[in-house]
Short mmCIF file of the C-alpha atoms (twelve columns), coordinates in Angstrom:
data_MODEL
# 
_entry.id   MODEL 
# 
loop_
_atom_site.group_PDB 
_atom_site.id 
_atom_site.type_symbol 
_atom_site.label_atom_id 
_atom_site.label_alt_id 
_atom_site.label_comp_id 
_atom_site.label_asym_id 
_atom_site.label_seq_id 
_atom_site.Cartn_x 
_atom_site.Cartn_y 
_atom_site.Cartn_z 
_atom_site.pdbx_PDB_model_num 
ATOM 1   C CA . MET A 1   3.567   -12.568 -9.571  1 
ATOM 2   C CA . THR A 2   1.969   -14.176 -12.566 1 
ATOM 3   C CA . PRO A 3   0.837   -12.176 -15.597 1 
ATOM 4   C CA . GLN A 4   -2.748  -12.987 -14.552 1 
ATOM 5   C CA . ASP A 5   -2.101  -11.579 -11.051 1 
ATOM 6   C CA . ILE A 6   -0.736  -8.400  -12.586 1 
ATOM 7   C CA . ASP A 7   -3.732  -8.058  -14.908 1 
ATOM 8   C CA . LEU A 8   -6.150  -8.547  -11.999 1 
ATOM 9   C CA . VAL A 9   -4.400  -5.937  -9.867  1 
ATOM 10  C CA . GLN A 10  -4.176  -3.436  -12.719 1 
ATOM 11  C CA . SER A 11  -7.754  -3.874  -13.921 1 
ATOM 12  C CA . SER A 12  -9.173  -3.663  -10.398 1 
ATOM 13  C CA . PHE A 13  -7.098  -0.579  -9.566  1 
ATOM 14  C CA . ALA A 14  -8.468  1.102   -12.695 1 
ATOM 15  C CA . LYS A 15  -11.887 0.811   -11.022 1 
ATOM 16  C CA . VAL A 16  -10.531 2.408   -7.847  1 
ATOM 17  C CA . VAL A 17  -9.132  5.477   -9.615  1 
ATOM 18  C CA . PRO A 18  -12.544 7.167   -10.056 1 
ATOM 19  C CA . ILE A 19  -13.248 6.717   -6.323  1 
ATOM 20  C CA . ARG A 20  -9.685  7.356   -5.155  1 
ATOM 21  C CA . GLU A 21  -10.576 10.079  -2.627  1 
ATOM 22  C CA . ALA A 22  -13.221 7.920   -0.980  1 
ATOM 23  C CA . ALA A 23  -10.875 4.915   -1.120  1 
ATOM 24  C CA . ALA A 24  -8.094  6.875   0.583   1 
ATOM 25  C CA . SER A 25  -10.511 7.994   3.284   1 
ATOM 26  C CA . LEU A 26  -11.685 4.413   3.805   1 
ATOM 27  C CA . PHE A 27  -8.085  3.210   3.934   1 
ATOM 28  C CA . TYR A 28  -6.917  5.645   6.603   1 
ATOM 29  C CA . GLY A 29  -10.105 5.231   8.619   1 
ATOM 30  C CA . ARG A 30  -9.585  1.481   8.667   1 
ATOM 31  C CA . LEU A 31  -5.840  1.732   9.312   1 
ATOM 32  C CA . PHE A 32  -6.345  3.997   12.326  1 
ATOM 33  C CA . GLU A 33  -9.089  1.697   13.591  1 
ATOM 34  C CA . ILE A 34  -6.981  -1.481  13.486  1 
ATOM 35  C CA . ALA A 35  -3.607  0.139   14.267  1 
ATOM 36  C CA . PRO A 36  -4.226  3.330   16.258  1 
ATOM 37  C CA . GLU A 37  -0.551  3.437   17.189  1 
ATOM 38  C CA . VAL A 38  0.321   4.577   13.642  1 
ATOM 39  C CA . LYS A 39  -1.939  7.642   13.662  1 
ATOM 40  C CA . PRO A 40  0.702   9.901   15.288  1 
ATOM 41  C CA . LEU A 41  3.045   9.129   12.372  1 
ATOM 42  C CA . PHE A 42  0.777   11.182  10.104  1 
ATOM 43  C CA . LYS A 43  1.490   14.829  10.818  1 
ATOM 44  C CA . GLY A 44  -0.052  16.616  7.841   1 
ATOM 45  C CA . ASP A 45  -3.426  16.858  6.155   1 
ATOM 46  C CA . ILE A 46  -4.748  13.316  5.776   1 
ATOM 47  C CA . ARG A 47  -6.473  14.231  2.490   1 
ATOM 48  C CA . GLU A 48  -3.114  15.239  1.041   1 
ATOM 49  C CA . GLN A 49  -1.631  12.022  2.380   1 
ATOM 50  C CA . GLY A 50  -4.475  10.143  0.682   1 
ATOM 51  C CA . LYS A 51  -3.608  11.776  -2.638  1 
ATOM 52  C CA . LYS A 52  0.014   10.723  -2.197  1 
ATOM 53  C CA . LEU A 53  -1.090  7.191   -1.341  1 
ATOM 54  C CA . MET A 54  -3.232  6.883   -4.453  1 
ATOM 55  C CA . THR A 55  -0.519  8.370   -6.661  1 
ATOM 56  C CA . THR A 56  2.064   5.968   -5.261  1 
ATOM 57  C CA . LEU A 57  -0.278  3.014   -5.639  1 
ATOM 58  C CA . GLY A 58  -0.886  4.044   -9.237  1 
ATOM 59  C CA . VAL A 59  2.831   4.127   -10.001 1 
ATOM 60  C CA . VAL A 60  3.390   0.747   -8.361  1 
ATOM 61  C CA . VAL A 61  0.370   -0.901  -9.986  1 
ATOM 62  C CA . ASN A 62  1.285   0.445   -13.413 1 
ATOM 63  C CA . GLY A 63  4.866   -0.748  -12.945 1 
ATOM 64  C CA . LEU A 64  4.092   -4.325  -11.962 1 
ATOM 65  C CA . LYS A 65  4.933   -5.686  -15.415 1 
ATOM 66  C CA . ASN A 66  8.444   -4.314  -14.947 1 
ATOM 67  C CA . LEU A 67  8.992   -4.934  -11.245 1 
ATOM 68  C CA . GLU A 68  12.747  -4.356  -11.454 1 
ATOM 69  C CA . ALA A 69  12.068  -0.762  -12.477 1 
ATOM 70  C CA . ILE A 70  9.894   0.054   -9.451  1 
ATOM 71  C CA . ILE A 71  11.954  -1.729  -6.812  1 
ATOM 72  C CA . PRO A 72  14.419  1.171   -6.352  1 
ATOM 73  C CA . ALA A 73  11.518  3.580   -5.805  1 
ATOM 74  C CA . ALA A 74  9.924   1.196   -3.301  1 
ATOM 75  C CA . GLU A 75  13.239  0.865   -1.468  1 
ATOM 76  C CA . GLY A 76  13.637  4.650   -1.352  1 
ATOM 77  C CA . LEU A 77  10.120  5.015   -0.013  1 
ATOM 78  C CA . ALA A 78  10.865  2.445   2.686   1 
ATOM 79  C CA . VAL A 79  13.915  4.385   3.828   1 
ATOM 80  C CA . LYS A 80  11.803  7.560   4.050   1 
ATOM 81  C CA . HIS A 81  9.200   5.658   6.044   1 
ATOM 82  C CA . VAL A 82  11.850  4.646   8.587   1 
ATOM 83  C CA . GLU A 83  12.673  8.343   9.030   1 
ATOM 84  C CA . TYR A 84  8.971   8.967   9.770   1 
ATOM 85  C CA . GLY A 85  8.949   6.239   12.421  1 
ATOM 86  C CA . VAL A 86  7.459   3.344   10.451  1 
ATOM 87  C CA . LYS A 87  8.399   -0.053  11.844  1 
ATOM 88  C CA . THR A 88  8.358   -3.495  10.257  1 
ATOM 89  C CA . GLU A 89  5.260   -4.481  12.218  1 
ATOM 90  C CA . HIS A 90  3.296   -1.601  10.665  1 
ATOM 91  C CA . TYR A 91  3.315   -3.248  7.244   1 
ATOM 92  C CA . THR A 92  0.822   -5.931  8.308   1 
ATOM 93  C CA . PRO A 93  -2.041  -3.592  9.282   1 
ATOM 94  C CA . VAL A 94  -1.346  -1.448  6.216   1 
ATOM 95  C CA . GLY A 95  -1.837  -4.521  4.033   1 
ATOM 96  C CA . GLU A 96  -4.966  -5.473  5.940   1 
ATOM 97  C CA . ALA A 97  -6.378  -1.945  5.560   1 
ATOM 98  C CA . LEU A 98  -5.555  -1.964  1.847   1 
ATOM 99  C CA . ILE A 99  -7.316  -5.270  1.214   1 
ATOM 100 C CA . TRP A 100 -10.307 -4.177  3.305   1 
ATOM 101 C CA . THR A 101 -10.507 -0.889  1.377   1 
ATOM 102 C CA . LEU A 102 -10.466 -2.709  -1.949  1 
ATOM 103 C CA . GLU A 103 -13.207 -5.056  -0.729  1 
ATOM 104 C CA . GLN A 104 -15.347 -2.093  0.304   1 
ATOM 105 C CA . GLY A 105 -14.674 -0.031  -2.802  1 
ATOM 106 C CA . LEU A 106 -14.965 -2.754  -5.413  1 
ATOM 107 C CA . GLY A 107 -17.697 -4.892  -3.907  1 
ATOM 108 C CA . ASP A 108 -18.495 -7.920  -6.078  1 
ATOM 109 C CA . ASP A 109 -15.685 -6.967  -8.477  1 
ATOM 110 C CA . PHE A 110 -13.198 -7.857  -5.736  1 
ATOM 111 C CA . THR A 111 -13.271 -11.570 -6.471  1 
ATOM 112 C CA . PRO A 112 -11.276 -14.141 -4.496  1 
ATOM 113 C CA . GLU A 113 -8.798  -14.269 -7.396  1 
ATOM 114 C CA . THR A 114 -8.409  -10.489 -7.356  1 
ATOM 115 C CA . LYS A 115 -7.956  -10.514 -3.588  1 
ATOM 116 C CA . ALA A 116 -5.253  -13.177 -3.882  1 
ATOM 117 C CA . ALA A 117 -3.504  -11.164 -6.614  1 
ATOM 118 C CA . TRP A 118 -3.495  -8.035  -4.438  1 
ATOM 119 C CA . ALA A 119 -2.219  -10.039 -1.475  1 
ATOM 120 C CA . THR A 120 0.632   -11.345 -3.622  1 
ATOM 121 C CA . ALA A 121 1.443   -7.866  -4.902  1 
ATOM 122 C CA . TYR A 122 1.403   -6.371  -1.418  1 
ATOM 123 C CA . THR A 123 3.483   -9.191  0.052   1 
ATOM 124 C CA . THR A 124 6.032   -8.819  -2.749  1 
ATOM 125 C CA . LEU A 125 6.382   -5.054  -2.458  1 
ATOM 126 C CA . SER A 126 6.213   -4.891  1.326   1 
ATOM 127 C CA . GLY A 127 8.913   -7.570  1.470   1 
ATOM 128 C CA . VAL A 128 11.159  -5.376  -0.683  1 
ATOM 129 C CA . MET A 129 10.382  -2.362  1.493   1 
ATOM 130 C CA . ILE A 130 10.944  -4.199  4.769   1 
ATOM 131 C CA . ALA A 131 14.293  -5.519  3.550   1 
ATOM 132 C CA . ALA A 132 15.363  -2.022  2.479   1 
ATOM 133 C CA . SER A 133 14.287  -0.481  5.771   1 
ATOM 134 C CA . CYS A 134 16.163  -3.151  7.732   1 
ATOM 135 C CA . ARG A 135 19.307  -2.543  5.669   1 
ATOM 136 C CA . ASN A 136 18.977  1.185   6.324   1 
ATOM 137 C CA . ILE A 137 18.561  0.672   10.069  1 
ATOM 138 C CA . GLU A 138 21.596  -1.657  10.187  1 
ATOM 139 C CA . ALA A 139 23.687  0.862   8.209   1 
ATOM 140 C CA . THR A 140 22.923  3.654   10.676  1 
ATOM 141 C CA . GLU A 141 23.646  1.648   13.820  1 
# 
């Protein structure tokens, strides 16, 4: 990720924070629409899950300038996700739902450059998480 990508992601996420509850609701609504097979993976209160999502996104977004520091947390999260039943193929609709949510929530502020920066960030972090989950699966077989 370039410094400009990081700035775009961080500045756009700052605009999401005030609407984080609505954004989380949009995200899960869209995710369950495009990937209904993941809905059973969510056992608890979806509003609480939304709070966790926004908190985690905040930590990741704020840590993008020091990616090496957030990678272990992302890897740990990936391992937990495997325990919940998350599969590699679930990362694609999650990314699609995230981008869609940002488009809806930010409107004209979600420029093509900002969208590309988010796509890069998501691809980078999901790649780390997928690799960690695959290592975990291999270690337990």
